[in-house]
mmCIF file of N, CA, C and O in Angstrom:
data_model
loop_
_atom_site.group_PDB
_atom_site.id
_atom_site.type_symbol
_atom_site.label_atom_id
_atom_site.label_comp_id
_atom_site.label_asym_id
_atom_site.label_seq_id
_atom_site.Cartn_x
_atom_site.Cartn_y
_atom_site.Cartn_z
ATOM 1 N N UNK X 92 117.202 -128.919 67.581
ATOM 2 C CA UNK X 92 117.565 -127.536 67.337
ATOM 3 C C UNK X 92 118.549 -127.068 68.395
ATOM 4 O O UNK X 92 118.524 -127.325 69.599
ATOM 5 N N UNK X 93 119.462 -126.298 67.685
ATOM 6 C CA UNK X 93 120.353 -125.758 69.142
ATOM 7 C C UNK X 93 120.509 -124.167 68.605
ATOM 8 O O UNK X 93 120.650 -123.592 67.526
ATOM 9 N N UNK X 94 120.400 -123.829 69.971
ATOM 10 C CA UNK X 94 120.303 -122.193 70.177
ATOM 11 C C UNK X 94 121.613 -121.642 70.740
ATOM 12 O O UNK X 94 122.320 -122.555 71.167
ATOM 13 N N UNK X 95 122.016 -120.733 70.837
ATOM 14 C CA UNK X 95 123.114 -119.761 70.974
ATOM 15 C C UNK X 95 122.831 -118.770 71.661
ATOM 16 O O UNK X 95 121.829 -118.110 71.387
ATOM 17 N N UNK X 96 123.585 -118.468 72.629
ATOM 18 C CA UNK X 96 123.450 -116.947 73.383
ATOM 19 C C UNK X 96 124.170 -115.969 72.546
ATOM 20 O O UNK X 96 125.335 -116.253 72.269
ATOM 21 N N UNK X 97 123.559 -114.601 71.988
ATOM 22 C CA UNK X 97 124.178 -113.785 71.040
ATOM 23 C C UNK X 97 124.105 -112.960 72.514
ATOM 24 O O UNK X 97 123.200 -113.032 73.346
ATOM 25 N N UNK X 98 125.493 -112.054 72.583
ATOM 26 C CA UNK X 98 126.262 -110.867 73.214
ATOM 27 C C UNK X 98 125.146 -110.030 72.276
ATOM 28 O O UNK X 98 124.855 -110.431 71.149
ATOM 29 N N UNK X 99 124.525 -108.767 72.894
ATOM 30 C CA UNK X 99 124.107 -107.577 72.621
ATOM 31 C C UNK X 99 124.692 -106.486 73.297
ATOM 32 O O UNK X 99 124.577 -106.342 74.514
ATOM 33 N N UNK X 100 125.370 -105.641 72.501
ATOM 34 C CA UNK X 100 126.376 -104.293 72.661
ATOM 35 C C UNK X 100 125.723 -103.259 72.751
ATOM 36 O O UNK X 100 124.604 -103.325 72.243
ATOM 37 N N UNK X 101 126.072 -102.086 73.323
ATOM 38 C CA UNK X 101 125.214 -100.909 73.551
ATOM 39 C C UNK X 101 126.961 -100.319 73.105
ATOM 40 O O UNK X 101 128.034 -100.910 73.230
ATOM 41 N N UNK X 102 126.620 -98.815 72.516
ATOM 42 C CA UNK X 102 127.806 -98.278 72.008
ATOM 43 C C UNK X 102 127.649 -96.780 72.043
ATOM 44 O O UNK X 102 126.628 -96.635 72.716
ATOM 45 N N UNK X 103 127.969 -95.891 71.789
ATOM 46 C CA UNK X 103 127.836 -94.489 71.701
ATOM 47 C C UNK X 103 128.877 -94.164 70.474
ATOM 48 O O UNK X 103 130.026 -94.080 70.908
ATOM 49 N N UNK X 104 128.793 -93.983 69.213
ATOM 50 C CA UNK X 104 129.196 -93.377 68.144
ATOM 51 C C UNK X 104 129.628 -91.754 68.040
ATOM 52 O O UNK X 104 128.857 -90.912 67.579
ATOM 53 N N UNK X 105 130.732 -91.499 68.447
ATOM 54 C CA UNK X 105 131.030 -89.193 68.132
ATOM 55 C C UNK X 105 130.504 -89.085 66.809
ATOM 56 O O UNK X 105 130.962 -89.771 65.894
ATOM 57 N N UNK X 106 129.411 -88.129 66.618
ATOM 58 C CA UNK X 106 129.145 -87.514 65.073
ATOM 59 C C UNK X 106 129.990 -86.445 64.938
ATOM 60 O O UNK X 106 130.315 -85.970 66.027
ATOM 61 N N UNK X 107 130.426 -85.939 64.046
ATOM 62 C CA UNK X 107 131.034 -84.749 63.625
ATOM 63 C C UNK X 107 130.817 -84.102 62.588
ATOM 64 O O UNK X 107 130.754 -84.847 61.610
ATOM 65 N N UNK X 108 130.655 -82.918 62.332
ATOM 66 C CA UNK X 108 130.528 -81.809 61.101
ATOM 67 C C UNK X 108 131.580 -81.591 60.360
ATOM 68 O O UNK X 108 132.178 -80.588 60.750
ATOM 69 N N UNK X 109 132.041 -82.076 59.498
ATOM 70 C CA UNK X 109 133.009 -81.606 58.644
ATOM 71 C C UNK X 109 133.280 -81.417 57.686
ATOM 72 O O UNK X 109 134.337 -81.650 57.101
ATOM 73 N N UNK X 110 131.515 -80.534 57.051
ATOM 74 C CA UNK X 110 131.800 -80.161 55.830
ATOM 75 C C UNK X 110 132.066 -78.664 55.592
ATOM 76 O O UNK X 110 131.770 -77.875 56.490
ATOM 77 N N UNK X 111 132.437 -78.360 54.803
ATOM 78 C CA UNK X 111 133.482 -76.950 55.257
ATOM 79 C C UNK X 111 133.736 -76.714 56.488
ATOM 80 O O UNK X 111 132.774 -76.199 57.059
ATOM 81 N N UNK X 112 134.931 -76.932 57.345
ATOM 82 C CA UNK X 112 135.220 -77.181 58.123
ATOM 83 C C UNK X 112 136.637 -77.460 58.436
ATOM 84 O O UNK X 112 136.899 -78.658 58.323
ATOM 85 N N UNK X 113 137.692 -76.670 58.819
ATOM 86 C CA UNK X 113 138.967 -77.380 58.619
ATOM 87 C C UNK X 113 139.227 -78.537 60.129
ATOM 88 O O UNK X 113 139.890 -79.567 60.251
ATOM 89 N N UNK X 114 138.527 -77.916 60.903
ATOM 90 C CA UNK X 114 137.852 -78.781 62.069
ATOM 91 C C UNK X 114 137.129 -79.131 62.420
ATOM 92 O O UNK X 114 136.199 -78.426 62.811
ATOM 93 N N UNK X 115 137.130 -80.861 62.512
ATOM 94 C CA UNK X 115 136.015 -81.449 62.742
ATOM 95 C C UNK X 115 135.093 -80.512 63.680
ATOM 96 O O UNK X 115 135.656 -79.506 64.110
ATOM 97 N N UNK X 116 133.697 -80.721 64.065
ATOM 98 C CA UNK X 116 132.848 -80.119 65.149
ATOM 99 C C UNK X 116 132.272 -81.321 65.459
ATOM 100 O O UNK X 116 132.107 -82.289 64.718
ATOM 101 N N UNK X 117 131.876 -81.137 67.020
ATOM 102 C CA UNK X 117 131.548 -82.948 67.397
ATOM 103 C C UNK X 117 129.817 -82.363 67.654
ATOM 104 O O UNK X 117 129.480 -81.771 68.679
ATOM 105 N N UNK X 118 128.881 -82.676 66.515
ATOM 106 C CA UNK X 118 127.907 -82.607 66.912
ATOM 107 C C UNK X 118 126.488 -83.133 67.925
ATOM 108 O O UNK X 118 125.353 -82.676 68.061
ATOM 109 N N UNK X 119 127.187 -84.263 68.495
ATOM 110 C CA UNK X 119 126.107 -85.088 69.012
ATOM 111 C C UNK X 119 126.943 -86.852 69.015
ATOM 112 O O UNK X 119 128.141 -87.133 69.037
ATOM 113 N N UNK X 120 125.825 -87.679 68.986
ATOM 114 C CA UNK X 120 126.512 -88.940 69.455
ATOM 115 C C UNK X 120 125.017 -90.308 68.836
ATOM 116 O O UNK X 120 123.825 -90.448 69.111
ATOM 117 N N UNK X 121 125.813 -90.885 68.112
ATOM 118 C CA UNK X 121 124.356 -91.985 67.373
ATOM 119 C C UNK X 121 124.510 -92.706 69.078
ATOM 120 O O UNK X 121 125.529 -92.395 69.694
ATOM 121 N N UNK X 122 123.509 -93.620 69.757
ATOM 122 C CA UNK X 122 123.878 -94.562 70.353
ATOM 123 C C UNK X 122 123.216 -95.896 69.306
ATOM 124 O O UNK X 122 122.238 -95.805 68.565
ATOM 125 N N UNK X 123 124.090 -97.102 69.527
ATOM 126 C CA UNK X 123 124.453 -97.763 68.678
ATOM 127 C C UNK X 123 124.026 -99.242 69.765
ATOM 128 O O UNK X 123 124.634 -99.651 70.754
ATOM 129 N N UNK X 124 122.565 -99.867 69.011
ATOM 130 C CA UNK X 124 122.783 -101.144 70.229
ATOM 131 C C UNK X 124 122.324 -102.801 69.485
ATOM 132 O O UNK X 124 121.215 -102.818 68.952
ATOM 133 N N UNK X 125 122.811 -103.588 69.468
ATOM 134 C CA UNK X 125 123.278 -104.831 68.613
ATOM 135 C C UNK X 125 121.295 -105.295 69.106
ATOM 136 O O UNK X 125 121.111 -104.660 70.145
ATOM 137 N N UNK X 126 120.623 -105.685 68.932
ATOM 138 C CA UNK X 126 118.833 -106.073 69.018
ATOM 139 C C UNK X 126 118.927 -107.656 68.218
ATOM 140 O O UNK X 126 119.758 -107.963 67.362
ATOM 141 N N UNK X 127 118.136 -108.286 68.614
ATOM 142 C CA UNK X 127 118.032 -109.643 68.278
ATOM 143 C C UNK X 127 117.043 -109.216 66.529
ATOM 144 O O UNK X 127 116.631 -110.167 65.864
ATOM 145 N N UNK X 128 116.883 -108.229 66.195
ATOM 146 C CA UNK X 128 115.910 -108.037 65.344
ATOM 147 C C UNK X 128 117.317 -106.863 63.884
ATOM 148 O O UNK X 128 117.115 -106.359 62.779
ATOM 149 N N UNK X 129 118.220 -106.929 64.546
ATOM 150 C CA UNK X 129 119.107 -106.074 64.092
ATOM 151 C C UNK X 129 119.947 -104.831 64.549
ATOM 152 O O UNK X 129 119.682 -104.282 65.619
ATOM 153 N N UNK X 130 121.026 -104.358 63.685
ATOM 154 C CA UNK X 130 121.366 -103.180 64.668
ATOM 155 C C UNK X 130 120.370 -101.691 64.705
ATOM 156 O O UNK X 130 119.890 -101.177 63.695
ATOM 157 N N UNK X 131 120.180 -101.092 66.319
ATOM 158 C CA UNK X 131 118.984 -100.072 66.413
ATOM 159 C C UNK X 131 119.955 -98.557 66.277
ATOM 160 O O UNK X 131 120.618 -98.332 67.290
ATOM 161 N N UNK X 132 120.040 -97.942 65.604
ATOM 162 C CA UNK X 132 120.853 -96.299 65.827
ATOM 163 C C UNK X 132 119.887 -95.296 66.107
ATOM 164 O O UNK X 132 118.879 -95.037 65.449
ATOM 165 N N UNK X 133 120.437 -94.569 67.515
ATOM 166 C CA UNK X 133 119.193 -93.534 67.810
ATOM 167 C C UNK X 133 120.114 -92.500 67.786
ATOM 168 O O UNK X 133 121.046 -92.660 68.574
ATOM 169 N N UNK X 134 120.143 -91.230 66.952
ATOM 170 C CA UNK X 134 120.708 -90.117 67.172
ATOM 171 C C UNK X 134 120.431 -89.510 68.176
ATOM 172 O O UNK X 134 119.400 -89.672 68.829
ATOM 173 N N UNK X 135 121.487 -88.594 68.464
ATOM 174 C CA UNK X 135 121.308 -87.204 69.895
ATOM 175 C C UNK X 135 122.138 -86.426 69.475
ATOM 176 O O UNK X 135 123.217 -86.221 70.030
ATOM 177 N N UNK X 136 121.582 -85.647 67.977
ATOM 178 C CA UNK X 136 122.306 -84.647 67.800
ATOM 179 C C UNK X 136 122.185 -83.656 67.882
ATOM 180 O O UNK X 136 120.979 -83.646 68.130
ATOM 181 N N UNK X 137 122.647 -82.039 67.879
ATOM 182 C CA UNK X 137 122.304 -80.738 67.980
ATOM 183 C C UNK X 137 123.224 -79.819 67.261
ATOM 184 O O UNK X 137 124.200 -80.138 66.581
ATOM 185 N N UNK X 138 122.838 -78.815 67.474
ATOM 186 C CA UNK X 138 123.648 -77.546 66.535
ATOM 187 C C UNK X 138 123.740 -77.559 65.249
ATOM 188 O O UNK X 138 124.678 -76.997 64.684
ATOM 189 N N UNK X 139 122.874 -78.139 64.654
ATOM 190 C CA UNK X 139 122.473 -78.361 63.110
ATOM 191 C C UNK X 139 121.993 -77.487 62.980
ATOM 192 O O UNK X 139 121.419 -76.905 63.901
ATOM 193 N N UNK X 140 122.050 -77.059 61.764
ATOM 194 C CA UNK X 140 120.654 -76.001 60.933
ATOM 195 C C UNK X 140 119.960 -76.505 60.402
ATOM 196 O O UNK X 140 120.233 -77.467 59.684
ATOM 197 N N UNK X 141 118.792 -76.023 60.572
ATOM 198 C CA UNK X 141 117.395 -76.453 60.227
ATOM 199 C C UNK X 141 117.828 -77.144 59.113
ATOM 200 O O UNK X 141 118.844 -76.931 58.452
ATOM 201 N N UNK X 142 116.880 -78.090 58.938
ATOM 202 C CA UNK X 142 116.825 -79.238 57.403
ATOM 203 C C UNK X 142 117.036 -80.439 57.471
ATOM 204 O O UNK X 142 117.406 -80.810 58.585
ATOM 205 N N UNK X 143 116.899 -81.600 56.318
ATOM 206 C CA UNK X 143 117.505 -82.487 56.088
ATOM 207 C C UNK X 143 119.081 -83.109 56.171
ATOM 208 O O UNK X 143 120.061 -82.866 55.467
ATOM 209 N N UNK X 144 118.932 -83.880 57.158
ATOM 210 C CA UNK X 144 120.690 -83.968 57.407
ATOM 211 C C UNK X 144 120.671 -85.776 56.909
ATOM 212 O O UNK X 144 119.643 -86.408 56.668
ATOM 213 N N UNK X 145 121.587 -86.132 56.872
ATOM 214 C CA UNK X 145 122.453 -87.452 56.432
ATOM 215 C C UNK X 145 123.963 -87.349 57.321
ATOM 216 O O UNK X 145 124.754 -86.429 57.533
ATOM 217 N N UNK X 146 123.892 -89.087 57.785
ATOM 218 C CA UNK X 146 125.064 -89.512 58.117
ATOM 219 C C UNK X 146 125.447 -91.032 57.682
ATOM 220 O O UNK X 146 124.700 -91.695 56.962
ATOM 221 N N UNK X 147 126.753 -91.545 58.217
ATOM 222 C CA UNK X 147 127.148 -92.258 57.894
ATOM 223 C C UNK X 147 128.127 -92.502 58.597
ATOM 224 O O UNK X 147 128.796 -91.615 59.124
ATOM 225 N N UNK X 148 128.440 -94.162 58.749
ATOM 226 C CA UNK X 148 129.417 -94.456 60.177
ATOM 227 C C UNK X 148 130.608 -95.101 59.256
ATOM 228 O O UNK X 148 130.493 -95.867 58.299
ATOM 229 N N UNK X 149 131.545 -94.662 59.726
ATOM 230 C CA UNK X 149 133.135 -95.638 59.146
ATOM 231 C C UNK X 149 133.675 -96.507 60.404
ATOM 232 O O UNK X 149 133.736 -95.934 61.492
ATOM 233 N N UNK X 150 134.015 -97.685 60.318
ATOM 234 C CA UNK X 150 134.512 -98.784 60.399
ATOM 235 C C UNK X 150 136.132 -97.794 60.981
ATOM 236 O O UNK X 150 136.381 -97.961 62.175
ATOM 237 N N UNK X 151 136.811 -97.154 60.449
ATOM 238 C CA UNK X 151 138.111 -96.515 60.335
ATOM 239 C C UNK X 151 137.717 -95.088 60.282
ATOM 240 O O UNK X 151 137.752 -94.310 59.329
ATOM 241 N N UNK X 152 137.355 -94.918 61.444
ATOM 242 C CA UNK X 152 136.800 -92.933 61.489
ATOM 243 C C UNK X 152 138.144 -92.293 61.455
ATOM 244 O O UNK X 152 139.043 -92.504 62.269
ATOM 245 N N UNK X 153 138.192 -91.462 60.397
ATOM 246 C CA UNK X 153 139.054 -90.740 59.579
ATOM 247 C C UNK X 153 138.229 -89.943 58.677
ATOM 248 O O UNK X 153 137.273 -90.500 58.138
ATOM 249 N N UNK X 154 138.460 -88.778 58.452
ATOM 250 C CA UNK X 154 138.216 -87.699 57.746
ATOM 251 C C UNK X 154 138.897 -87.369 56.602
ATOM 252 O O UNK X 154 138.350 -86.695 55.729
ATOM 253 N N UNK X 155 140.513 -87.931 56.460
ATOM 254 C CA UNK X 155 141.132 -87.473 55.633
ATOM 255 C C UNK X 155 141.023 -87.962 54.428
ATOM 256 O O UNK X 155 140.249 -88.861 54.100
ATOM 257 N N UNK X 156 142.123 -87.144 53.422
ATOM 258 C CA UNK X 156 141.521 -87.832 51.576
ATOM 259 C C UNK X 156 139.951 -87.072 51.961
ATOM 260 O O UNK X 156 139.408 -87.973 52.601
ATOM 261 N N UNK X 157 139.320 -86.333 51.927
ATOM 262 C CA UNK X 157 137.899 -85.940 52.105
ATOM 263 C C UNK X 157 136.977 -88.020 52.238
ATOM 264 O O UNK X 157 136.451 -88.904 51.562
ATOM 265 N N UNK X 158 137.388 -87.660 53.592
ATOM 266 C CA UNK X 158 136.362 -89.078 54.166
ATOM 267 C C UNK X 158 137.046 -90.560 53.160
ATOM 268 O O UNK X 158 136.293 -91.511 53.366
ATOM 269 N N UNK X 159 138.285 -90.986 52.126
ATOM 270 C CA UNK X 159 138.261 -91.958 51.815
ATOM 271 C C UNK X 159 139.529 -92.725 52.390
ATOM 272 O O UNK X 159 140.099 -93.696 51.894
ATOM 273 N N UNK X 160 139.794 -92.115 53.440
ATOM 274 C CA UNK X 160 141.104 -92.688 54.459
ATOM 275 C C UNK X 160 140.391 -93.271 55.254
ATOM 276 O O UNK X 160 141.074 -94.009 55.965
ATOM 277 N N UNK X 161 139.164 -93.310 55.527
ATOM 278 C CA UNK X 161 137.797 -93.701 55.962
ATOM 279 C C UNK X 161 137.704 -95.309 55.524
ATOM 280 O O UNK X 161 136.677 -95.951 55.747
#
């Protein structure tokens, strides 16, 4: 059997608000860290209003085209 040393990354992701919004708002920050078990995302976000929120990370962070320049 042969084994491999896998690199594990630690990252910090900008979230932003930009739904109605002609400017982005930077709400908080996912941190983002590569785990032998998979990738772990821990949010640290704020200034939300109360409720159910959803996100989603682009590869090509872009907003424009509503998010498909993305």
């Amino acid at each position: 059997l042969l084994f491999s040393n896998v690199a594990f990354a630690d990252i910090q992701i900008k979230m932003y608000q930009v739904q109605n919004l002609k400017i982005p708002k930077i709400v908080g920050v996912i941190d983002a860290k590569d785990t032998q078990y998979g990738l772990l995302l821990r949010p640290n976000l704020y200034d939300l209003a109360p409720g159910i929120h959803g996100f989603h990370v682009h590869l090509t962070p872009s907003c424009l085209k509503e998010g498909m320049a993305a």
